[in-house]
Amino acid sequence: MTRHPARHPTAPRLQHLAALAALLFVAMPLTATAQDKKQITEPELKYQAGASPLANEPMYQATNPKAPPMTQAEFDVARKIYFERCAGCHGVLRKGATGKPLTPDLTIGKGTDYLKVFIAYGSPAGMPNWQTSGEMTEKEVDIMARYIQHDAPLPPEFGMEDMKKTWKVTVAPDQRPKKKMNNYNIANVFSTTLRDSGEVALIDGDTKKIINIVKTGYAVHISRVSASGRYIFVIGRDAKINMIDMWMEKPDSVAEIRVGLEARSVDTSKYKGKEGDFTDKLAIAGSYWPPQYTIMKGDTLEPLKIVGTRGMTVDKQEFHPEPRVASIVASHYKPEFVVNVKETGQTLMVDYSNLDALKVTTIGTARFLHDGGWDSTKRYFMVAANQSNKIAAIDAKEGKLQALIDVGKIPHPGRGANFVHPTYGPVWATGHLGDETISLIGTDPVKHKQYAFKQVAQIKGQGGGNLFLKTHPKSQHLYIDTPLNPDAKVSQSVAVYDIRNLDKGFTVLPIAEWAGLKDDGAKRVVQPEYNRAGDEVWFSVWSAKNKESALVVVDDKTLKLKAVIKDPKLITPTGHFNVYNTQHDVY
């Protein structure tokens, strides 16, 4: 839900109700949660407002006789608006996620007039001012006020039969190359998400040329690489997975499947040890809807096992009907997947050595788990519990929670950044959506025990709205993006620190300016990613679908512009992943 400065005059009748709104927000809150006390920043709202693919899915609709009447056309409009702008905060079933519950037992008693004011003017607790910002018309506000008094429409489930209808193997394993059939330096290929065109661009990191544009699901969230480095797995927000074979003469998709209606995470098995060699044998994907994860064959994406995640929250021990699967990583210590469940705050250690007798260890961490990455030893998984303002450190070797660490507001590490601090030894870093700080957490319990799994320092960046930060074992720099900051100068640049002397502050690189784009697009700079050698850093300069975008390559030694990659096919580039660094968890 994005908040913008007011652009249009409000309707006179709603202006008259503004004073009433201020009183109502104090006297009649929709719910009382810890989040209500927090001021929600514009970067947070931008992040939560991603459109859900569920907007266009058929759903079961019940009629609530106590709710105000709606036509079918009005209900269809409201449902589309809700899933495009509201579901990320309030949940698919409107039972609350990072935002408040909006179920009829709470909303009918407030009445349509109150709800219209609430939607139009927003609240200090984080509800955007949808009408006064110009994002909704008065008519749309009225429709939404009535819609949230009706029972939430129920999206369909998505089980094995549904998945198999979408499963396609376009090139069978025995028909694929027996050796690499191209001259590309695969280890230095980048998989770049072309968000709004539903594609990924495979780009040769050596020549800076596009190898192929692969059609995928909508808004690919991540690319992950098989343990062998041969296959790239990408997953779209619409839960479509594509498996790309990098050995082909022209690398392309060889298998695909949908594992639900909305999803974010995918990974593959990496363990090789006494329990067996599972490298490249299995893949796993986690869904937002339905709330579940799916284990598949690693060479074809054939679905083998579906496991639901509905269950009890870690704090209040209350049942949650739609706990979304956030990040998933493959353990290097055991034949396990580390599955992080957002709304319940549970980390699941899924033992995949025997799918017929699946063993799952449940570790209670903190609610609203999101993304994270390994420490430098790849033993401890550091995952952000974003609305709890904590980082959970999971010991993958011992299968336990090592620590919960308080950090800044709304941590969003991506995979985080590992480096050696001159005082604290090995640290892992995260930035934040909600403030300008970067938190450093000690990760060495052997030689630096006094600093281990504590926030040992905070440094200040350009501002809130950070999504990703990155460094490399061969680099002396730490790069921080701020694509969701409301200030264009901040969102179009990056801050760079010398990790040997963090106290001297940061250098600003004008990445969007270097891109030399001709139009007036947003030019948000997002996701620093190193090349294989660790001497270049790539950035996406992300504008709208109908605007020019680009990739900018920086020389890490000199912090000077090295290359700009432009092509009409580079539509809304966002995340990008270097094959070698992703394969080996180098960050």
Coordinates of C-alpha atoms in Angstrom, one line a residue:
M1 CA 0.0 0.0 0.0
T2 CA 1.8 3.1 -1.3
R3 CA 1.3 6.4 0.3
H4 CA 1.8 9.5 -1.8
P5 CA 1.5 13.2 -1.0
A6 CA -2.0 14.6 -1.5
R7 CA -2.6 15.5 -5.1
H8 CA -6.3 15.9 -5.4
P9 CA -8.9 17.9 -3.4
T10 CA -11.1 15.7 -1.2
A11 CA -14.8 15.5 -1.5
P12 CA -16.5 18.2 0.7
R13 CA -18.4 15.6 2.7
L14 CA -15.3 13.7 3.6
Q15 CA -13.5 16.9 4.5
H16 CA -16.3 17.5 6.9
L17 CA -15.6 14.1 8.5
A18 CA -11.9 14.6 8.9
A19 CA -12.2 15.7 12.5
L20 CA -14.4 12.7 13.2
A21 CA -11.8 10.4 11.7
A22 CA -9.1 11.6 14.2
L23 CA -11.4 10.7 17.1
L24 CA -12.5 7.4 15.6
F25 CA -9.0 6.2 15.1
V26 CA -8.2 6.7 18.8
A27 CA -11.5 5.6 20.2
M28 CA -12.4 2.7 17.9
P29 CA -9.3 0.9 16.6
L30 CA -10.0 -2.1 14.4
T31 CA -7.7 -4.2 16.4
A32 CA -5.1 -3.8 19.1
T33 CA -1.7 -5.2 18.1
A34 CA 1.9 -4.3 18.8
Q35 CA 2.2 -3.0 15.3
D36 CA -0.4 -0.3 16.0
K37 CA 2.2 1.6 18.0
K38 CA 4.7 1.7 15.2
Q39 CA 4.7 4.6 12.7
I40 CA 4.8 3.0 9.2
T41 CA 7.1 4.6 6.7
E42 CA 6.5 5.1 3.0
P43 CA 9.2 2.6 2.1
E44 CA 7.4 -0.1 4.1
L45 CA 4.1 0.6 2.5
K46 CA 5.7 0.5 -1.0
Y47 CA 7.2 -2.9 -0.1
Q48 CA 4.0 -4.4 1.3
A49 CA 1.9 -3.2 -1.7
G50 CA 3.0 -5.7 -4.3
A51 CA 0.1 -6.9 -6.4
S52 CA -1.0 -10.4 -5.7
P53 CA -1.6 -12.9 -8.6
L54 CA -4.8 -13.9 -6.7
A55 CA -6.5 -10.8 -8.1
N56 CA -7.6 -12.8 -11.2
E57 CA -8.3 -16.2 -9.6
P58 CA -11.8 -17.5 -9.4
M59 CA -13.0 -17.7 -5.7
Y60 CA -15.8 -19.0 -3.7
Q61 CA -18.0 -16.1 -2.4
A62 CA -20.4 -16.3 0.6
T63 CA -23.1 -13.8 1.3
N64 CA -23.3 -12.2 4.7
P65 CA -26.8 -11.0 5.4
K66 CA -25.6 -8.5 8.0
A67 CA -23.3 -6.8 5.5
P68 CA -24.4 -3.8 3.3
P69 CA -25.6 -4.8 -0.1
M70 CA -23.2 -5.0 -3.1
T71 CA -23.7 -5.8 -6.7
Q72 CA -21.6 -8.6 -8.3
A73 CA -19.9 -6.0 -10.4
E74 CA -19.0 -3.9 -7.3
F75 CA -17.7 -7.1 -5.5
D76 CA -15.5 -8.0 -8.4
V77 CA -14.0 -4.5 -8.5
A78 CA -13.4 -4.5 -4.7
R79 CA -11.8 -8.0 -4.8
K80 CA -9.4 -6.9 -7.5
I81 CA -8.4 -3.7 -5.6
Y82 CA -8.0 -5.7 -2.4
F83 CA -5.6 -8.2 -3.9
E84 CA -3.7 -5.6 -5.8
R85 CA -3.2 -3.2 -2.9
C86 CA -4.2 -4.7 0.5
A87 CA -3.6 -8.4 0.7
G88 CA 0.1 -8.1 1.3
C89 CA -0.6 -6.4 4.7
H90 CA -4.0 -7.8 5.7
G91 CA -3.8 -11.3 4.4
V92 CA -5.6 -13.3 1.7
L93 CA -8.4 -14.2 4.2
R94 CA -8.3 -10.7 5.8
K95 CA -7.4 -12.2 9.1
G96 CA -4.4 -10.0 9.5
A97 CA -0.7 -10.5 8.6
T98 CA 1.6 -7.5 9.1
G99 CA -1.5 -5.4 9.0
K100 CA -4.8 -5.5 11.0
P101 CA -7.6 -8.1 10.6
L102 CA -10.5 -6.9 8.4
T103 CA -13.0 -9.6 9.1
P104 CA -16.8 -8.9 9.4
D105 CA -16.9 -9.6 13.1
L106 CA -14.7 -6.5 13.4
T107 CA -15.9 -4.3 10.5
I108 CA -19.7 -4.6 10.5
G109 CA -19.9 -3.0 14.0
K110 CA -17.9 0.0 12.8
G111 CA -20.3 0.7 9.9
T112 CA -19.8 1.9 6.4
D113 CA -19.3 5.6 7.2
Y114 CA -16.6 5.0 9.7
L115 CA -14.8 2.6 7.4
K116 CA -15.0 5.1 4.5
V117 CA -13.3 7.7 6.6
F118 CA -10.7 5.2 7.8
I119 CA -9.9 4.2 4.2
A120 CA -10.0 7.7 2.8
Y121 CA -7.8 9.4 5.5
G122 CA -5.6 6.5 6.8
S123 CA -4.2 6.3 10.3
P124 CA -1.0 6.9 12.2
A125 CA -0.7 3.2 12.7
G126 CA 0.0 2.7 9.0
M127 CA -3.2 2.6 7.0
P128 CA -2.6 4.7 3.9
N129 CA -4.8 7.7 3.0
W130 CA -6.2 6.1 -0.1
Q131 CA -8.6 8.8 -1.2
T132 CA -6.7 11.9 -0.1
S133 CA -3.6 10.6 -1.8
G134 CA -5.5 10.2 -5.1
E135 CA -5.0 6.4 -5.2
M136 CA -8.7 5.7 -4.9
T137 CA -11.8 7.6 -5.9
E138 CA -14.7 8.4 -3.5
K139 CA -16.7 5.7 -5.3
E140 CA -13.9 3.1 -4.8
V141 CA -13.6 4.0 -1.1
D142 CA -17.3 3.4 -0.7
I143 CA -17.1 0.0 -2.5
M144 CA -14.1 -1.0 -0.3
A145 CA -15.9 0.0 2.9
R146 CA -18.8 -2.3 2.1
Y147 CA -16.6 -5.1 0.7
I148 CA -14.6 -5.6 4.0
Q149 CA -17.9 -6.1 5.8
H150 CA -18.6 -9.1 3.7
D151 CA -17.0 -12.5 4.3
A152 CA -13.7 -12.8 2.5
P153 CA -13.8 -14.7 -0.7
L154 CA -12.0 -18.0 -0.4
P155 CA -9.3 -18.8 -3.0
P156 CA -9.2 -22.4 -4.2
E157 CA -6.7 -24.9 -2.8
F158 CA -4.0 -26.2 -5.1
G159 CA -3.1 -29.9 -4.6
M160 CA -1.2 -32.6 -6.4
E161 CA -3.8 -33.0 -9.2
D162 CA -3.7 -29.3 -9.9
M163 CA 0.1 -29.3 -10.0
K164 CA 0.4 -32.2 -12.3
K165 CA -2.0 -30.4 -14.8
T166 CA 0.6 -27.6 -15.0
W167 CA 3.8 -29.8 -15.0
K168 CA 5.6 -29.8 -18.3
V169 CA 9.0 -31.4 -19.2
T170 CA 10.0 -29.8 -22.5
V171 CA 13.3 -31.5 -22.7
A172 CA 13.5 -34.9 -20.9
P173 CA 16.7 -35.6 -18.9
D174 CA 17.9 -38.3 -21.4
Q175 CA 17.5 -35.8 -24.2
R176 CA 19.6 -33.1 -22.6
P177 CA 23.3 -32.5 -23.4
K178 CA 25.8 -35.0 -21.9
K179 CA 28.4 -32.2 -21.7
K180 CA 28.3 -28.4 -21.9
M181 CA 27.4 -27.4 -25.5
N182 CA 28.3 -23.7 -25.4
N183 CA 31.4 -21.6 -24.8
Y184 CA 29.8 -19.4 -22.1
N185 CA 31.6 -19.0 -18.8
I186 CA 28.6 -20.3 -16.9
A187 CA 30.0 -19.4 -13.5
N188 CA 29.9 -15.7 -14.5
V189 CA 26.4 -15.7 -16.0
F190 CA 23.8 -13.5 -14.4
S191 CA 20.1 -14.4 -14.1
T192 CA 18.2 -11.1 -14.1
T193 CA 14.5 -10.8 -13.3
L194 CA 12.5 -8.8 -15.9
R195 CA 9.7 -8.3 -13.4
D196 CA 6.7 -7.0 -15.4
S197 CA 7.3 -8.9 -18.6
G198 CA 7.4 -12.3 -16.9
E199 CA 10.9 -13.2 -18.0
V200 CA 14.5 -13.6 -16.9
A201 CA 17.5 -12.4 -18.9
L202 CA 20.5 -14.6 -18.9
I203 CA 23.5 -12.3 -19.4
D204 CA 27.1 -13.2 -20.0
G205 CA 29.1 -11.5 -17.3
D206 CA 32.3 -11.5 -19.4
T207 CA 30.9 -9.9 -22.6
K208 CA 27.9 -8.1 -21.0
K209 CA 25.7 -9.6 -23.8
I210 CA 22.3 -11.1 -23.4
I211 CA 22.4 -14.9 -24.0
N212 CA 18.7 -15.5 -23.9
I213 CA 15.4 -14.1 -22.6
V214 CA 13.5 -16.9 -21.0
K215 CA 9.7 -16.7 -20.6
T216 CA 8.8 -17.5 -16.9
G217 CA 6.1 -16.7 -14.4
Y218 CA 5.1 -13.2 -13.5
A219 CA 7.5 -11.1 -11.3
V220 CA 10.2 -13.7 -10.7
H221 CA 11.2 -13.3 -7.0
I222 CA 14.5 -15.3 -6.9
S223 CA 16.9 -17.4 -9.0
R224 CA 18.6 -20.3 -7.3
V225 CA 21.3 -22.6 -8.8
S226 CA 21.6 -26.3 -8.4
A227 CA 24.5 -27.7 -6.4
S228 CA 26.3 -28.8 -9.6
G229 CA 25.9 -25.3 -11.1
R230 CA 24.2 -26.7 -14.2
Y231 CA 20.6 -25.7 -13.6
I232 CA 19.0 -22.3 -12.6
F233 CA 15.6 -22.5 -10.9
V234 CA 13.4 -19.4 -11.0
I235 CA 10.0 -18.9 -9.3
G236 CA 7.4 -16.2 -10.1
R237 CA 4.9 -14.5 -7.8
D238 CA 2.3 -16.6 -9.7
A239 CA 4.0 -19.8 -8.3
K240 CA 5.3 -20.9 -11.7
I241 CA 8.8 -22.5 -11.5
N242 CA 11.1 -22.8 -14.6
M243 CA 14.2 -25.0 -14.7
I244 CA 16.9 -23.7 -17.0
D245 CA 19.6 -25.9 -18.4
M246 CA 22.9 -24.0 -18.7
W247 CA 24.6 -26.7 -20.7
M248 CA 22.4 -26.3 -23.8
E249 CA 23.8 -24.5 -26.8
K250 CA 21.4 -21.7 -26.0
P251 CA 20.4 -22.1 -22.3
D252 CA 16.7 -22.3 -21.9
S253 CA 13.8 -23.8 -19.8
V254 CA 13.6 -27.6 -19.8
A255 CA 10.8 -28.1 -17.3
E256 CA 8.1 -26.0 -15.5
I257 CA 5.3 -26.3 -13.0
R258 CA 3.0 -24.2 -10.9
V259 CA 3.0 -25.1 -7.2
G260 CA 0.2 -22.9 -6.1
L261 CA -1.5 -19.5 -6.9
E262 CA 1.1 -17.3 -5.2
A263 CA 4.7 -18.0 -4.2
R264 CA 8.2 -16.6 -3.5
S265 CA 10.8 -19.3 -2.7
V266 CA 12.6 -22.1 -4.4
D267 CA 15.9 -24.1 -3.7
T268 CA 17.5 -27.4 -4.4
S269 CA 19.2 -30.1 -2.3
K270 CA 22.9 -29.6 -1.7
Y271 CA 23.9 -32.2 0.9
K272 CA 26.5 -34.8 0.2
G273 CA 27.7 -36.9 3.1
K274 CA 27.3 -40.0 5.1
E275 CA 23.5 -40.1 4.6
G276 CA 24.0 -40.0 0.8
D277 CA 24.6 -37.8 -2.1
F278 CA 21.5 -35.6 -2.7
T279 CA 23.1 -33.0 -4.9
D280 CA 20.7 -32.0 -7.7
K281 CA 18.3 -34.7 -6.6
L282 CA 15.4 -32.6 -5.2
A283 CA 13.9 -29.2 -5.5
I284 CA 11.6 -27.4 -3.0
A285 CA 9.2 -24.5 -3.4
G286 CA 7.2 -22.6 -0.8
S287 CA 3.8 -21.0 -1.5
Y288 CA 2.0 -18.0 -0.1
W289 CA -1.3 -19.5 -1.2
P290 CA -2.1 -22.1 -0.4
P291 CA 0.2 -22.0 2.6
Q292 CA 2.4 -25.1 1.9
Y293 CA 5.6 -26.3 0.5
T294 CA 6.2 -28.8 -2.3
I295 CA 9.2 -31.2 -2.8
M296 CA 9.9 -32.1 -6.4
K297 CA 12.4 -34.2 -8.4
G298 CA 15.4 -32.1 -9.1
D299 CA 15.8 -33.1 -12.8
T300 CA 12.1 -32.7 -13.9
L301 CA 10.2 -30.8 -11.3
E302 CA 7.8 -33.7 -10.9
P303 CA 5.9 -33.0 -7.6
L304 CA 6.5 -35.7 -5.0
K305 CA 5.3 -34.3 -1.7
I306 CA 3.1 -31.4 -0.5
V307 CA 3.1 -30.3 3.1
G308 CA 0.8 -27.7 4.6
T309 CA 2.0 -25.0 7.0
R310 CA -1.2 -24.0 8.7
G311 CA -0.7 -24.1 12.4
M312 CA 0.0 -22.2 15.7
T313 CA 1.8 -19.0 16.1
V314 CA 5.0 -19.0 18.1
D315 CA 4.0 -16.2 20.5
K316 CA 0.3 -16.6 21.4
Q317 CA 0.0 -20.2 20.4
E318 CA -3.1 -19.3 18.3
F319 CA -4.1 -21.0 15.1
H320 CA -3.3 -19.1 11.9
P321 CA -5.1 -20.1 8.7
E322 CA -2.6 -18.8 6.1
P323 CA 1.0 -18.8 7.3
R324 CA 3.0 -18.0 4.1
V325 CA 6.2 -19.8 3.3
A326 CA 8.9 -17.1 3.0
S327 CA 12.6 -18.1 2.5
I328 CA 13.9 -21.6 1.9
V329 CA 17.5 -22.7 1.9
A330 CA 19.3 -26.0 1.7
S331 CA 21.5 -27.1 4.6
H332 CA 25.1 -27.9 4.0
Y333 CA 25.3 -30.0 7.2
K334 CA 22.4 -32.4 6.8
P335 CA 19.9 -33.6 4.2
E336 CA 17.5 -30.8 5.2
F337 CA 15.7 -27.9 3.8
V338 CA 15.4 -24.8 6.2
V339 CA 11.8 -23.6 5.6
N340 CA 10.8 -20.3 7.2
V341 CA 7.0 -19.8 7.8
K342 CA 6.1 -16.1 8.0
E343 CA 3.0 -15.6 10.1
T344 CA 3.5 -18.3 12.6
G345 CA 7.2 -17.6 13.2
Q346 CA 8.2 -21.2 12.9
T347 CA 11.4 -22.4 11.2
L348 CA 11.0 -26.0 9.9
M349 CA 14.0 -28.2 9.4
V350 CA 12.7 -30.6 6.8
D351 CA 14.7 -33.9 6.5
Y352 CA 14.3 -35.0 2.9
S353 CA 16.4 -38.2 3.2
N354 CA 13.1 -40.3 3.2
L355 CA 10.1 -38.6 1.7
D356 CA 7.9 -41.5 2.7
A357 CA 8.7 -40.9 6.4
L358 CA 9.3 -37.2 6.3
K359 CA 10.8 -35.8 9.5
V360 CA 10.3 -32.2 10.4
T361 CA 11.9 -30.4 13.3
T362 CA 10.0 -27.2 14.3
I363 CA 12.0 -24.4 15.8
G364 CA 10.1 -21.5 17.3
T365 CA 11.7 -18.2 16.3
A366 CA 9.8 -15.0 15.8
R367 CA 6.8 -14.0 13.8
F368 CA 6.9 -12.6 10.2
L369 CA 10.0 -14.4 9.1
H370 CA 11.1 -13.2 5.7
D371 CA 14.4 -13.5 3.9
G372 CA 18.0 -14.2 5.1
G373 CA 21.3 -15.9 4.3
W374 CA 24.1 -18.0 5.7
D375 CA 26.9 -16.7 7.9
S376 CA 30.4 -17.2 6.4
T377 CA 30.7 -20.7 7.7
K378 CA 27.3 -21.7 6.2
R379 CA 26.4 -23.2 9.6
Y380 CA 24.1 -20.5 10.9
F381 CA 21.1 -19.2 8.9
M382 CA 20.4 -15.6 9.7
V383 CA 16.7 -14.8 8.9
A384 CA 14.8 -11.6 9.4
A385 CA 11.6 -11.6 11.4
N386 CA 10.8 -8.3 9.9
Q387 CA 7.8 -7.0 11.8
S388 CA 9.3 -8.2 15.0
N389 CA 12.5 -6.2 14.3
K390 CA 14.7 -9.3 15.0
I391 CA 17.1 -11.6 13.3
A392 CA 16.9 -15.2 14.2
A393 CA 20.1 -17.3 14.0
I394 CA 19.4 -20.9 13.2
D395 CA 22.1 -23.5 13.9
A396 CA 21.8 -25.9 11.0
K397 CA 24.3 -28.3 12.4
E398 CA 22.6 -28.7 15.8
G399 CA 19.1 -28.1 14.6
K400 CA 18.2 -25.4 17.1
L401 CA 17.7 -21.6 17.6
Q402 CA 21.0 -20.1 18.4
A403 CA 19.8 -16.6 19.2
L404 CA 17.2 -13.9 18.6
I405 CA 18.8 -10.6 18.0
D406 CA 17.1 -7.2 18.2
V407 CA 18.0 -5.0 15.2
G408 CA 16.5 -1.9 13.5
K409 CA 13.1 -1.3 12.0
I410 CA 11.9 -3.9 9.5
P411 CA 15.1 -5.7 8.7
H412 CA 15.4 -6.7 5.0
P413 CA 18.7 -8.4 4.4
G414 CA 18.1 -10.2 1.1
R415 CA 20.9 -12.8 1.7
G416 CA 22.8 -10.3 3.9
A417 CA 26.5 -9.6 3.8
N418 CA 29.5 -11.4 5.4
F419 CA 32.8 -9.7 6.2
V420 CA 35.5 -9.5 8.8
H421 CA 35.3 -6.5 11.1
P422 CA 38.6 -5.2 12.5
T423 CA 37.2 -5.3 16.0
Y424 CA 34.4 -7.8 16.1
G425 CA 35.7 -10.5 13.7
P426 CA 33.3 -12.2 11.3
V427 CA 30.0 -10.3 11.1
W428 CA 26.8 -10.6 9.1
A429 CA 25.0 -7.4 8.1
T430 CA 21.4 -6.5 7.4
G431 CA 19.8 -3.2 6.2
H432 CA 16.3 -2.0 7.0
L433 CA 13.1 -0.9 5.2
G434 CA 12.0 1.2 8.1
D435 CA 15.1 3.2 9.1
E436 CA 18.5 4.2 7.8
T437 CA 20.6 1.8 9.9
I438 CA 22.7 -1.2 8.9
S439 CA 23.0 -3.7 11.7
L440 CA 26.2 -5.8 12.2
I441 CA 25.9 -9.1 14.0
G442 CA 28.8 -11.1 15.3
T443 CA 28.9 -14.7 13.9
D444 CA 32.1 -16.3 15.4
P445 CA 31.3 -18.1 18.7
V446 CA 34.9 -19.6 18.8
K447 CA 37.4 -16.8 18.5
H448 CA 35.1 -13.9 19.2
K449 CA 32.7 -15.4 21.7
Q450 CA 31.9 -12.2 23.4
Y451 CA 30.4 -10.7 20.2
A452 CA 28.8 -13.8 18.9
F453 CA 25.1 -13.5 17.8
K454 CA 24.8 -10.0 19.2
Q455 CA 24.2 -6.7 17.4
V456 CA 27.7 -5.3 17.8
A457 CA 27.4 -2.1 15.8
Q458 CA 25.0 0.0 13.8
I459 CA 26.1 2.2 10.9
K460 CA 23.9 4.8 9.2
G461 CA 23.1 4.8 5.5
Q462 CA 21.4 7.3 3.2
G463 CA 17.9 6.5 4.5
G464 CA 15.2 3.9 4.9
G465 CA 13.9 1.8 2.0
N466 CA 16.9 -0.5 1.8
L467 CA 16.2 -3.9 0.1
F468 CA 19.6 -5.4 -0.4
L469 CA 23.2 -5.0 0.6
K470 CA 26.2 -6.9 -0.6
T471 CA 29.9 -7.5 -0.3
H472 CA 32.4 -10.2 -1.4
P473 CA 35.3 -12.1 0.1
K474 CA 37.7 -10.4 -2.4
S475 CA 36.2 -6.9 -1.9
Q476 CA 36.8 -4.2 0.7
H477 CA 33.5 -2.5 0.0
L478 CA 29.9 -2.9 1.3
Y479 CA 27.1 -1.6 -1.0
I480 CA 23.7 -0.5 0.2
D481 CA 20.7 0.2 -2.0
T482 CA 17.6 2.3 -1.1
P483 CA 15.1 1.7 -4.0
L484 CA 12.0 2.3 -1.9
N485 CA 13.2 5.6 -0.4
P486 CA 10.7 8.5 -1.3
D487 CA 13.6 10.8 -2.2
A488 CA 14.6 10.2 -5.8
K489 CA 18.2 11.2 -5.2
V490 CA 18.4 8.4 -2.6
S491 CA 16.4 5.8 -4.5
Q492 CA 18.5 6.4 -7.6
S493 CA 21.9 6.0 -5.9
V494 CA 23.8 3.6 -3.6
A495 CA 25.9 4.1 -0.5
V496 CA 29.4 2.4 -0.5
Y497 CA 31.4 1.8 2.7
D498 CA 35.0 0.8 3.2
I499 CA 34.7 -2.2 5.5
R500 CA 38.1 -1.5 6.9
N501 CA 37.0 1.9 8.1
L502 CA 33.2 2.0 8.5
D503 CA 33.4 5.1 10.8
K504 CA 34.4 7.4 8.0
G505 CA 31.0 7.1 6.4
F506 CA 29.8 6.3 2.9
T507 CA 30.5 7.3 -0.6
V508 CA 27.4 7.9 -2.8
L509 CA 27.5 6.5 -6.4
P510 CA 24.9 8.1 -8.8
I511 CA 24.1 4.8 -10.5
A512 CA 20.9 6.0 -12.3
E513 CA 22.7 9.1 -13.6
W514 CA 25.5 6.9 -14.9
A515 CA 22.9 4.8 -16.7
G516 CA 22.2 7.7 -19.0
L517 CA 18.5 6.9 -19.5
K518 CA 16.7 9.4 -21.7
D519 CA 13.2 9.3 -20.2
D520 CA 11.6 10.3 -16.9
G521 CA 11.2 6.8 -15.4
A522 CA 11.6 6.1 -11.7
K523 CA 15.1 4.8 -12.2
R524 CA 15.2 3.0 -8.8
V525 CA 18.6 1.3 -8.2
V526 CA 18.2 -2.1 -6.8
Q527 CA 20.2 -5.2 -5.8
P528 CA 24.0 -5.0 -5.9
E529 CA 25.5 -8.3 -7.2
Y530 CA 29.1 -9.1 -7.6
N531 CA 30.6 -11.0 -10.6
R532 CA 32.4 -14.3 -10.1
A533 CA 35.8 -12.7 -9.6
G534 CA 34.5 -10.2 -7.1
D535 CA 35.9 -7.2 -9.0
E536 CA 32.6 -5.9 -10.5
V537 CA 29.3 -5.0 -9.0
W538 CA 26.1 -5.0 -11.1
F539 CA 23.0 -2.9 -10.4
S540 CA 19.5 -2.8 -11.9
V541 CA 18.2 0.6 -12.8
W542 CA 14.5 -0.2 -12.6
S543 CA 11.8 2.0 -14.2
A544 CA 8.2 1.3 -15.3
K545 CA 7.3 -1.2 -18.0
N546 CA 6.8 1.5 -20.6
K547 CA 10.1 3.3 -19.6
E548 CA 13.7 2.6 -20.4
S549 CA 15.7 0.6 -17.8
A550 CA 19.3 -0.5 -17.7
L551 CA 22.0 -2.5 -15.9
V552 CA 25.0 -0.6 -14.6
V553 CA 28.4 -2.3 -13.8
V554 CA 30.8 -0.6 -11.4
D555 CA 34.5 -1.3 -11.0
D556 CA 34.8 -2.4 -7.4
K557 CA 38.4 -1.3 -7.1
T558 CA 38.0 2.3 -8.3
L559 CA 34.2 2.8 -7.7
K560 CA 34.0 4.1 -11.3
L561 CA 31.5 3.3 -14.0
K562 CA 32.7 0.3 -16.0
A563 CA 29.7 -0.5 -18.3
V564 CA 26.1 0.2 -19.0
I565 CA 23.9 -2.6 -20.5
K566 CA 20.9 -1.3 -22.4
D567 CA 18.5 -3.2 -24.6
P568 CA 14.7 -2.8 -25.3
K569 CA 14.3 -6.4 -24.0
L570 CA 15.5 -5.3 -20.5
I571 CA 12.0 -4.5 -19.2
T572 CA 11.7 -3.7 -15.5
P573 CA 15.0 -5.4 -14.4
T574 CA 15.1 -6.0 -10.6
G575 CA 16.9 -8.8 -8.9
H576 CA 19.9 -10.5 -10.5
F577 CA 21.9 -13.5 -9.4
N578 CA 25.4 -14.5 -10.4
V579 CA 25.6 -18.2 -11.0
Y580 CA 28.8 -19.0 -9.0
N581 CA 27.9 -16.7 -6.1
T582 CA 24.4 -18.0 -5.8
Q583 CA 25.5 -21.7 -6.2
H584 CA 28.1 -21.3 -3.4
D585 CA 26.3 -18.8 -1.1
V586 CA 28.9 -16.1 -1.6
Y587 CA 27.7 -12.8 -0.2

